[in-house]
mmCIF file of C-alpha atoms in Angstrom:
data_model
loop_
_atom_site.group_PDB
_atom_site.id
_atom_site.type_symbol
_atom_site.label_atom_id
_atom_site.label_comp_id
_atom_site.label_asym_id
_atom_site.label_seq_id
_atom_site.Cartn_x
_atom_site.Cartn_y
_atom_site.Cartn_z
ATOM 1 C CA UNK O 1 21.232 9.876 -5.523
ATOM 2 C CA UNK O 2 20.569 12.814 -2.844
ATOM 3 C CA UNK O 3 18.054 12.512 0.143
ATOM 4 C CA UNK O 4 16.169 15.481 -1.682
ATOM 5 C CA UNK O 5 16.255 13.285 -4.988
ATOM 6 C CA UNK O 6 14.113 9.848 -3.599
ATOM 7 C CA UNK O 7 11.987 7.812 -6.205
ATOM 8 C CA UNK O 8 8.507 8.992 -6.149
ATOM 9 C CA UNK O 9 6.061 7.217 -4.699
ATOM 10 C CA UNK O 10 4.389 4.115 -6.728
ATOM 11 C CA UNK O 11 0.835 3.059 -6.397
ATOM 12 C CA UNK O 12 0.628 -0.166 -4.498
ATOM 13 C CA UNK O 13 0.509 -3.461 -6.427
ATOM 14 C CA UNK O 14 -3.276 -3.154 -5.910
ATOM 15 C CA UNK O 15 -3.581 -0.137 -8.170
ATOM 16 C CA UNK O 16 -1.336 -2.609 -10.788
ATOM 17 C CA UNK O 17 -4.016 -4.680 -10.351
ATOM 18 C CA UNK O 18 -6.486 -2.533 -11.527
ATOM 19 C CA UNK O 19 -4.738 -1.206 -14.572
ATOM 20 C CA UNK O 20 -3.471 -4.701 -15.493
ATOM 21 C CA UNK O 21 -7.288 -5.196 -15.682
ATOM 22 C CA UNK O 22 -7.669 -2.279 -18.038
ATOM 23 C CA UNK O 23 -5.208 -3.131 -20.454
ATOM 24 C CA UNK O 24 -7.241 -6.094 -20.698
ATOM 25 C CA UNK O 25 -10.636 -4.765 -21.623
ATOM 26 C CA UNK O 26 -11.617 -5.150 -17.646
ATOM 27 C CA UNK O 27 -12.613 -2.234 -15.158
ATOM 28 C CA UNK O 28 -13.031 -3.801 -11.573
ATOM 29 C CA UNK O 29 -12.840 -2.078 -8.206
ATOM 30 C CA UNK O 30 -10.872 -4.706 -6.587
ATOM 31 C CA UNK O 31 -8.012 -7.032 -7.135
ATOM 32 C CA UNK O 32 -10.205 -9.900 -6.541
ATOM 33 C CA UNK O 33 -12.920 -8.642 -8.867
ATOM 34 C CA UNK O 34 -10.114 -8.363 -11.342
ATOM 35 C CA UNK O 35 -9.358 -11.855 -11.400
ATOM 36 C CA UNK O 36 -12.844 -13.300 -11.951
ATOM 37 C CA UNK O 37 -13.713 -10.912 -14.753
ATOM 38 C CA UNK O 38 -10.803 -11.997 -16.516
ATOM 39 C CA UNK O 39 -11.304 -15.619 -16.162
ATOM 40 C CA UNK O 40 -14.456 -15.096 -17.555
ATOM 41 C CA UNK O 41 -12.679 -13.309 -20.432
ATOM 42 C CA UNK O 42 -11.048 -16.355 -20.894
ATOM 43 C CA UNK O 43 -7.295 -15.243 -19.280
ATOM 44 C CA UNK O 44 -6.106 -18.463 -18.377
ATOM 45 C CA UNK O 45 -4.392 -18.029 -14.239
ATOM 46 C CA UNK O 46 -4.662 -14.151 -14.440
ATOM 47 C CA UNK O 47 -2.281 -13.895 -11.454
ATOM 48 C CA UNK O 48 0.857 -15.740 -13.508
ATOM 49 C CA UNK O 49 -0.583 -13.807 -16.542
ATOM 50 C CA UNK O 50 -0.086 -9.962 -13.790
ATOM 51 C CA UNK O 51 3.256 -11.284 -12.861
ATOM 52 C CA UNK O 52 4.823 -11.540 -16.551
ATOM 53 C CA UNK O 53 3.359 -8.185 -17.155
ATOM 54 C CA UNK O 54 4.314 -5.807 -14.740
ATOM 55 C CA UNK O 55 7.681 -5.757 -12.705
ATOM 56 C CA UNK O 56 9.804 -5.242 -9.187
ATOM 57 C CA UNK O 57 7.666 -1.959 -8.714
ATOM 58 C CA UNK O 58 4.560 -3.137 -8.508
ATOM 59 C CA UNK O 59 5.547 -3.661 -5.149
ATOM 60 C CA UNK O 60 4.869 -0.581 -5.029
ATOM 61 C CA UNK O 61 6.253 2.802 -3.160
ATOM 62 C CA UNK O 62 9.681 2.831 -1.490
ATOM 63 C CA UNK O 63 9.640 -1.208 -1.657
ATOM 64 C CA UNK O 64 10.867 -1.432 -5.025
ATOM 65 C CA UNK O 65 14.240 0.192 -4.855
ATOM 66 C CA UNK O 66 14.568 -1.097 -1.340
ATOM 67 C CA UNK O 67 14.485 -4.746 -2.025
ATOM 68 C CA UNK O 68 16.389 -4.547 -5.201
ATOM 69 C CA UNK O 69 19.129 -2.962 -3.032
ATOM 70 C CA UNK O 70 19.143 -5.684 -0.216
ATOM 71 C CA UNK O 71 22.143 -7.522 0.480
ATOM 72 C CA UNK O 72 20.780 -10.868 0.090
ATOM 73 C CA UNK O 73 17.674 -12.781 -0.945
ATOM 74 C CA UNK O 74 16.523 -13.440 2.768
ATOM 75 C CA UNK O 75 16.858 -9.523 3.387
ATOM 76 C CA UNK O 76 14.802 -9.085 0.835
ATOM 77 C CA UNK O 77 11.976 -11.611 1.900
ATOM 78 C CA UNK O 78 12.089 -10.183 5.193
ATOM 79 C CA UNK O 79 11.512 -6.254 3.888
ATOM 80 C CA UNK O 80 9.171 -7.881 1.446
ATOM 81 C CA UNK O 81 6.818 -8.691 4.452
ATOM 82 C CA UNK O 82 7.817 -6.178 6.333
ATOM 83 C CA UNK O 83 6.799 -3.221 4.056
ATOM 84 C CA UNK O 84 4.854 -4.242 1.252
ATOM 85 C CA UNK O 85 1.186 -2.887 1.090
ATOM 86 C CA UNK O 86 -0.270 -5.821 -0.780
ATOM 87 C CA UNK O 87 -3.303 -6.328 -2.576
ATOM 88 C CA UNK O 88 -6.269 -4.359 -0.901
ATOM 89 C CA UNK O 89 -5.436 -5.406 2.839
ATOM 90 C CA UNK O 90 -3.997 -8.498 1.829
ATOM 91 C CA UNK O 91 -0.732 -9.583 3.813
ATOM 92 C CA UNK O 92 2.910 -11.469 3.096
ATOM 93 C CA UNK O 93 3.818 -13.497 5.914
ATOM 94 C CA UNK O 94 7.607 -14.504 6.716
ATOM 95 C CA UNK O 95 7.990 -17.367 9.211
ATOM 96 C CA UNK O 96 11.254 -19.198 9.840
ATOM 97 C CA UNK O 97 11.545 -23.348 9.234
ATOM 98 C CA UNK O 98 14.722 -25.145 10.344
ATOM 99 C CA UNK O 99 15.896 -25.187 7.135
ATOM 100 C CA UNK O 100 14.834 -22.220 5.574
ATOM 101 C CA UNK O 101 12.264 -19.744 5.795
ATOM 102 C CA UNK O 102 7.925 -20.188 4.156
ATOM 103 C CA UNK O 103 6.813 -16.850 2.954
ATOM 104 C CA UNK O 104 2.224 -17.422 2.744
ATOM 105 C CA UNK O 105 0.171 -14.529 1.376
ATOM 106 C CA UNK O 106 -3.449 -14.457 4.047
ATOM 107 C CA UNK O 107 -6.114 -12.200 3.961
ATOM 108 C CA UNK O 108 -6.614 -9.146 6.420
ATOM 109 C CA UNK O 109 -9.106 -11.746 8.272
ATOM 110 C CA UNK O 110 -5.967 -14.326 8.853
ATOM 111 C CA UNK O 111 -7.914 -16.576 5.831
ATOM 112 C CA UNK O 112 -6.493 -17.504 2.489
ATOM 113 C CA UNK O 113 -6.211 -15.004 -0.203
ATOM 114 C CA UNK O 114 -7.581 -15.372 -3.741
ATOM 115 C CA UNK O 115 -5.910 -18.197 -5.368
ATOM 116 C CA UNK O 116 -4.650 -15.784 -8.174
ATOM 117 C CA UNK O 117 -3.474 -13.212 -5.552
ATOM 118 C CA UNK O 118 -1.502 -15.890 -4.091
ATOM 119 C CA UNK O 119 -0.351 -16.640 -7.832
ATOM 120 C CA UNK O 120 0.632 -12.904 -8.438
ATOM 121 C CA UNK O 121 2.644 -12.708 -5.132
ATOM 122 C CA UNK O 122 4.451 -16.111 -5.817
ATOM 123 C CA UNK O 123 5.168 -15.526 -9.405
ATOM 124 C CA UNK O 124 6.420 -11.687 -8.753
ATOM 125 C CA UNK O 125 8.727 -12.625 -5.763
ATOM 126 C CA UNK O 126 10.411 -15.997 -7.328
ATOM 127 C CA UNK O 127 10.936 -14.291 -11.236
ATOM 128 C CA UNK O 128 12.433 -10.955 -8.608
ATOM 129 C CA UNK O 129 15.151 -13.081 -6.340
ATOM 130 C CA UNK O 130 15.708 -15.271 -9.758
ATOM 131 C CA UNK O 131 16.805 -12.177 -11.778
ATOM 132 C CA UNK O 132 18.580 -10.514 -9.194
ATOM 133 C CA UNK O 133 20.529 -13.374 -7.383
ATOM 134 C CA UNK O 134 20.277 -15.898 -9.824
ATOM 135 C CA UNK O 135 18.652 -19.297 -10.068
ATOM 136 C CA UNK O 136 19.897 -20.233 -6.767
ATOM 137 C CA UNK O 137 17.555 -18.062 -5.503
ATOM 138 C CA UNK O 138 14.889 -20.118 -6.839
ATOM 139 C CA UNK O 139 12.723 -21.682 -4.439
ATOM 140 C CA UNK O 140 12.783 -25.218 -2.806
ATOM 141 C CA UNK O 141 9.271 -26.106 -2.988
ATOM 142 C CA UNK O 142 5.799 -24.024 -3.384
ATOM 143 C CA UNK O 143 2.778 -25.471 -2.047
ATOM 144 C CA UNK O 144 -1.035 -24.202 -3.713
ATOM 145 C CA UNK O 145 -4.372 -24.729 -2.207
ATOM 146 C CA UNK O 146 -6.005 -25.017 -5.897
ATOM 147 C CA UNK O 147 -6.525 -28.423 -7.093
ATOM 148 C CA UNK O 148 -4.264 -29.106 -9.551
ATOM 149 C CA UNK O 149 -4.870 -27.734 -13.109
ATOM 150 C CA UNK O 150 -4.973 -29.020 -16.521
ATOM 151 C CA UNK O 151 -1.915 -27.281 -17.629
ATOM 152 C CA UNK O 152 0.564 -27.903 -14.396
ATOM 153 C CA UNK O 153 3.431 -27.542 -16.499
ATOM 154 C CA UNK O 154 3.132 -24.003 -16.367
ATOM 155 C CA UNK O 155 3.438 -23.844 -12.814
ATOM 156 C CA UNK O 156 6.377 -26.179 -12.356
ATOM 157 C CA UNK O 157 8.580 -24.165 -15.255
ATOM 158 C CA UNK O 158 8.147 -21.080 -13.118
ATOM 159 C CA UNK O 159 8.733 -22.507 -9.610
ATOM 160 C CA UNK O 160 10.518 -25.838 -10.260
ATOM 161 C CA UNK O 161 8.731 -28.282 -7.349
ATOM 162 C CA UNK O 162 4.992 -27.905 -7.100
ATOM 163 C CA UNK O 163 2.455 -29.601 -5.099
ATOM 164 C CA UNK O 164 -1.289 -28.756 -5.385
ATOM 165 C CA UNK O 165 -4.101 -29.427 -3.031
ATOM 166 C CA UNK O 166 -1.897 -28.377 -0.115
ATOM 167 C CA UNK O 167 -3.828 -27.344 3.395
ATOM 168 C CA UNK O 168 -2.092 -23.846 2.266
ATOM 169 C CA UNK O 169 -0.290 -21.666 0.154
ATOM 170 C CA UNK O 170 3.207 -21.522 1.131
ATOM 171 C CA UNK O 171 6.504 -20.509 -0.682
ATOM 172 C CA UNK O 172 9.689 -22.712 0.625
ATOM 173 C CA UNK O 173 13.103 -20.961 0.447
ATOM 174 C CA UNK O 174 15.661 -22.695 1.858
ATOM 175 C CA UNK O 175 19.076 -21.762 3.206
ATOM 176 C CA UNK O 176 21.206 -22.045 -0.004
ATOM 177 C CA UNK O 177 18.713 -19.338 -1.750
ATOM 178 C CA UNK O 178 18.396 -17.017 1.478
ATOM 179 C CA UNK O 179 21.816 -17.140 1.322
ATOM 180 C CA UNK O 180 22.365 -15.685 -2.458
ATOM 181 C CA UNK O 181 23.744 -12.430 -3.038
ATOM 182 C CA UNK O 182 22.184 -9.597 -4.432
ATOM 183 C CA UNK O 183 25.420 -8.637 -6.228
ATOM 184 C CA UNK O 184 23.827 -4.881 -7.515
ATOM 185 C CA UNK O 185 22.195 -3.798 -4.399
ATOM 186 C CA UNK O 186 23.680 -0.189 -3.213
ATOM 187 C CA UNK O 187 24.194 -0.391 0.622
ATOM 188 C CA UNK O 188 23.876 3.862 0.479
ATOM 189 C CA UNK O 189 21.029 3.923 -1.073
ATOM 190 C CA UNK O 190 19.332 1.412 1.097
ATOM 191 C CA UNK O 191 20.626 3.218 4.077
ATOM 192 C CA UNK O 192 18.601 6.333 2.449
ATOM 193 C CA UNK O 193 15.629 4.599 1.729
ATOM 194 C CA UNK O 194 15.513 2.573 5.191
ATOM 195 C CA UNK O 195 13.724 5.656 7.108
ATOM 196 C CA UNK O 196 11.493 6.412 4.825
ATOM 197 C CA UNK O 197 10.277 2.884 4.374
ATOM 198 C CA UNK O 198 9.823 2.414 8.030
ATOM 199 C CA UNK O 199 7.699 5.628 8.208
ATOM 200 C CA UNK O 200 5.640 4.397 5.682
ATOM 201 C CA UNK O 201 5.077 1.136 7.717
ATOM 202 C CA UNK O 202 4.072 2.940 10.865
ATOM 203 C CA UNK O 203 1.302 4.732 8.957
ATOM 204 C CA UNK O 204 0.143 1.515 8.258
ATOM 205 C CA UNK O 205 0.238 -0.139 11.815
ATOM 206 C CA UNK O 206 -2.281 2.920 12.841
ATOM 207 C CA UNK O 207 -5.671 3.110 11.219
ATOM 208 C CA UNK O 208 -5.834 4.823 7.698
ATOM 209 C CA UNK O 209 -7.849 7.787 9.120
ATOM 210 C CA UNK O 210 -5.406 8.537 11.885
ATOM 211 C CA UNK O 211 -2.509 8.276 9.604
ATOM 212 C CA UNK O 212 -4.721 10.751 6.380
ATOM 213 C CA UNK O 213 -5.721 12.982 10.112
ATOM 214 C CA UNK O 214 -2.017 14.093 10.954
ATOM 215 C CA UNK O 215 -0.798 14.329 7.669
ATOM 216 C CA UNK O 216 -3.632 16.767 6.944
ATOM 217 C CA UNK O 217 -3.072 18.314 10.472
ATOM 218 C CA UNK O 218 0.612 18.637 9.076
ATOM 219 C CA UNK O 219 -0.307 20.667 6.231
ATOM 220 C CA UNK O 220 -1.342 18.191 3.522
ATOM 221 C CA UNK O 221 -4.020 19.447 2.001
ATOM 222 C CA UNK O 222 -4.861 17.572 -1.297
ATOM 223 C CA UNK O 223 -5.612 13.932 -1.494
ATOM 224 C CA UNK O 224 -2.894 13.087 -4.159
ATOM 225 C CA UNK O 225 -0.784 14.484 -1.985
ATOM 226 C CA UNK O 226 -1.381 12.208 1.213
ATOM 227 C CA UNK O 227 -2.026 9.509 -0.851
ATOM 228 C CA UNK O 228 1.783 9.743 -2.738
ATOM 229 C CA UNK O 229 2.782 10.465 1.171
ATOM 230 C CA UNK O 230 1.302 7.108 2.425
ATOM 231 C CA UNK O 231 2.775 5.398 -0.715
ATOM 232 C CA UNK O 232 -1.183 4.212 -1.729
ATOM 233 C CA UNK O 233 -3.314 5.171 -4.942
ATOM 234 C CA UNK O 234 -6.065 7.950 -4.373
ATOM 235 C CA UNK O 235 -8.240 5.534 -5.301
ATOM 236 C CA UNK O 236 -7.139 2.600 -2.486
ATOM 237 C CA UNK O 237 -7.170 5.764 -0.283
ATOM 238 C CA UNK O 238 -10.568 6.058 -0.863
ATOM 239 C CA UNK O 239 -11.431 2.771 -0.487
ATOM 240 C CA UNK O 240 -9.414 2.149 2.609
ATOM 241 C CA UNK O 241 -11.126 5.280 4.363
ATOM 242 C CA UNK O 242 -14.418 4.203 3.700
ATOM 243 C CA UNK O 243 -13.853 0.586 5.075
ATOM 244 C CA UNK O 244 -13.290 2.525 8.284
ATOM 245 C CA UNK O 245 -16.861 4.513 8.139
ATOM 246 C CA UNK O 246 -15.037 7.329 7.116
ATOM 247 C CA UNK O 247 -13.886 9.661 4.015
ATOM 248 C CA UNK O 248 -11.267 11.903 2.847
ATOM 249 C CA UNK O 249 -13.476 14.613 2.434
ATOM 250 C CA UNK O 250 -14.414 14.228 6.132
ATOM 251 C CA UNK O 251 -11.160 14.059 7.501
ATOM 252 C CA UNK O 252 -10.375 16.999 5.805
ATOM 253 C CA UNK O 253 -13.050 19.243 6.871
ATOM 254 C CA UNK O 254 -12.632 18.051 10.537
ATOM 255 C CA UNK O 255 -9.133 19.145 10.748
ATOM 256 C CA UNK O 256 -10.111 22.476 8.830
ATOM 257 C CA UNK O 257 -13.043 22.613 11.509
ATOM 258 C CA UNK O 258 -10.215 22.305 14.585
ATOM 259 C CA UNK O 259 -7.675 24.638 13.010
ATOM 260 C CA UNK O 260 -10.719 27.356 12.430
ATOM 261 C CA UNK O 261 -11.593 26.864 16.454
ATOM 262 C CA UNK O 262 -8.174 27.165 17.143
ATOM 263 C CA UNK O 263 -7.732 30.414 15.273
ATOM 264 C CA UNK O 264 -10.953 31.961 16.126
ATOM 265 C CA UNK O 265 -9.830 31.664 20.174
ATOM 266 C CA UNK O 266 -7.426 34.077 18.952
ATOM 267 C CA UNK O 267 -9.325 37.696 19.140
ATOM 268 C CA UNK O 268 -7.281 39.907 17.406
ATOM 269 C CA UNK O 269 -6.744 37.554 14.286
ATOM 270 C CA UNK O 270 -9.063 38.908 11.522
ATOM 271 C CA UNK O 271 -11.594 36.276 9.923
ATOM 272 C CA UNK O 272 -10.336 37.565 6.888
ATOM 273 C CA UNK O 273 -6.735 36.266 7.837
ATOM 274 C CA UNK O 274 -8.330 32.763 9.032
ATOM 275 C CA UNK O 275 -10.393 32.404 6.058
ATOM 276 C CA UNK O 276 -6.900 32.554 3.820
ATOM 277 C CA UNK O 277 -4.865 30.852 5.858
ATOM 278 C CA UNK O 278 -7.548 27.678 5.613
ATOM 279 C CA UNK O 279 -7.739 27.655 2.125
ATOM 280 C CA UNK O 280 -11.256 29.001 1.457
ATOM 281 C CA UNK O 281 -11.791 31.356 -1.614
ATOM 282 C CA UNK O 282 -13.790 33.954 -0.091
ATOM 283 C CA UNK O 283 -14.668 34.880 3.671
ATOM 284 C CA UNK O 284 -17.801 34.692 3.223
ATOM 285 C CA UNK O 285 -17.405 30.975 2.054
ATOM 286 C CA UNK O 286 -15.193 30.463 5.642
ATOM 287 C CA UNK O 287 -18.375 31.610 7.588
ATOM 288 C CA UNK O 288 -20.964 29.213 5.660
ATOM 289 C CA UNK O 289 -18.507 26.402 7.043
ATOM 290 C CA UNK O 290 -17.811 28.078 10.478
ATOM 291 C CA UNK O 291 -22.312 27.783 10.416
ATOM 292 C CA UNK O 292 -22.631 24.339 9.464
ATOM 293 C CA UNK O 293 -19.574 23.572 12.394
ATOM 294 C CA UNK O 294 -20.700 25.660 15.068
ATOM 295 C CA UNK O 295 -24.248 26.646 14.454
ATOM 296 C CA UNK O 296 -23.151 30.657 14.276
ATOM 297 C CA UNK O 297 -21.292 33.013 12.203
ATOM 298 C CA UNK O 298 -17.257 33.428 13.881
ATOM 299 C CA UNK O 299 -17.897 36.862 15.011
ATOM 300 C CA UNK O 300 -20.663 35.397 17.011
ATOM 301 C CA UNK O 301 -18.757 32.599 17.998
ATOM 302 C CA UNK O 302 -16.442 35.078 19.675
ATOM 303 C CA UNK O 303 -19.116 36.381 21.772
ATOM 304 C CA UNK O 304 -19.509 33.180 23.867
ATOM 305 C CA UNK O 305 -17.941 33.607 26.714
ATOM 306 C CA UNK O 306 -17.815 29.307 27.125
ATOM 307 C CA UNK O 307 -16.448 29.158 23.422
ATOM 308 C CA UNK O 308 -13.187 26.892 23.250
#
């Protein structure tokens, strides 16, 4: 594989979610929305039911390959919490224990998460280090908040020790499963992926419209574009952006608004010129916007001797 031949970009496990849902007769807007219309369907623990149905990429974007080539199982927790973009802003938390390491899945607000999102995340990351290390990878002990079910058995045949009505939802590994191999993982192509991955994370330490803002400023100009670049679905995007009072339609047409000022400062470029080079189909659609920014037509705008 070439750096000019990466995997495309996956929708996050979110957008899995959601067409999970839809396969299932169910159109939500939210992970969490997906669960409780399905148990009203009658899906009995939706979250185990995701996990048998999709696979590694759900994870979504450059996570999938990457943890798949890790070197070991505690590698791959650790780039598990480290890049994953989880359910709608859910999180994975890694902490270390003396004898091992507890991997907990909390919501943006530091709370629990929905008890199927926790049973998603559990379910996806034990059947992932099983089948790629081996049932040493297994885990030591996983802990639920949920009271404990009718049908238990189903939890302890996927994750071996159970205990329900625990003060949280934690995920034991311990030492002896950190420890497992990943015997196909590609050191290379992990060394490839590794940048890319780490940009991604950045954009997601900064605030979804500063992140959408310079990739526009950088050229993007559609929004499957900087959505695939941001390794999201249009429609988390969307919904992202408008948690933060904002929109992609907005961000756009503020950057277009900036690179418009910019180019009308310079006097011998031709509004013709500045109305291609922004993207508008006529120049006569360019000065309708240039109005509604500026209150004037450009060639006005030009006039003013106090005009930035």
């Amino acid at each position: 594989m070439s750096a000019n031949h990466l995997p495309s970009d996956a929708d996050p496990i979110a957008a899995q979610v959601l067409a999970f849902g839809a396969a299932h007769g169910v159109d939500a807007v939210s992970p969490d929305q997906t669960w409780e219309l399905l148990e009203r369907t009658g899906v009995p623990h939706p979250g185990l039911e995701f996990a048998a149905w999709t696979d590694t990429m759900a994870f979504g974007g450059l996570l999938g390959p990457v943890i798949v080539n890790s070197p070991d199982v505690r590698t791959l927790v650790e780039d598990l919490c480290r890049f994953h973009p989880m359910f709608d802003r859910d999180r994975i938390v890694v902490a270390r224990r003396p004898t091992g390491v507890s991997v907990s899945v909390l919501s943006a607000e530091g709370g629990p998460s929905h008890p199927d999102t926790v049973d998603a995340v559990f379910a996806l990351l034990c059947r992932t280090v099983r089948r790629l290390a081996g049932h040493q990878a297994a885990p030591s002990e996983v802990r639920f908040r949920r009271p404990t079910p009718g049908d238990a058995g189903v939890y302890d045949a996927l994750f071996g020790r159970v205990v329900f009505a625990a003060p949280g939802d934690v995920c034991f590994f311990g030492e002896t499963a950190l420890s497992a191999p990943i015997v196909q993982a590609d050191p290379v192509v992990r060394s490839m992926l590794w940048p890319y991955a780490e940009r991604r994370a950045t954009h997601r330490e900064v605030s979804w419209a500063a992140a959408v803002g310079k990739l526009l400023a950088d050229g993007g100009a559609e929004l499957t574009d900087v959505a695939r670049a941001l390794a999201v679905s249009t429609r988390t995007l969307q919904s992202r952006l408008e948690a933060e009072g904002t929109s992609f339609a907005a961000l756009a047409d503020s950057v277009r608004r900036e690179r418009a000022l910019g180019m009308i400062a310079m006097p011998d470029l031709p509004v013709t010129v500045i109305a291609a080079r922004l993207g508008f189909a006529t120049p006569s659609a360019f000065t309708r916007a240039f109005r509604r920014w500026t209150g004037m037509s450009p060639s006005r705008y030009r006039q003013q001797p106090d005009a930035p």
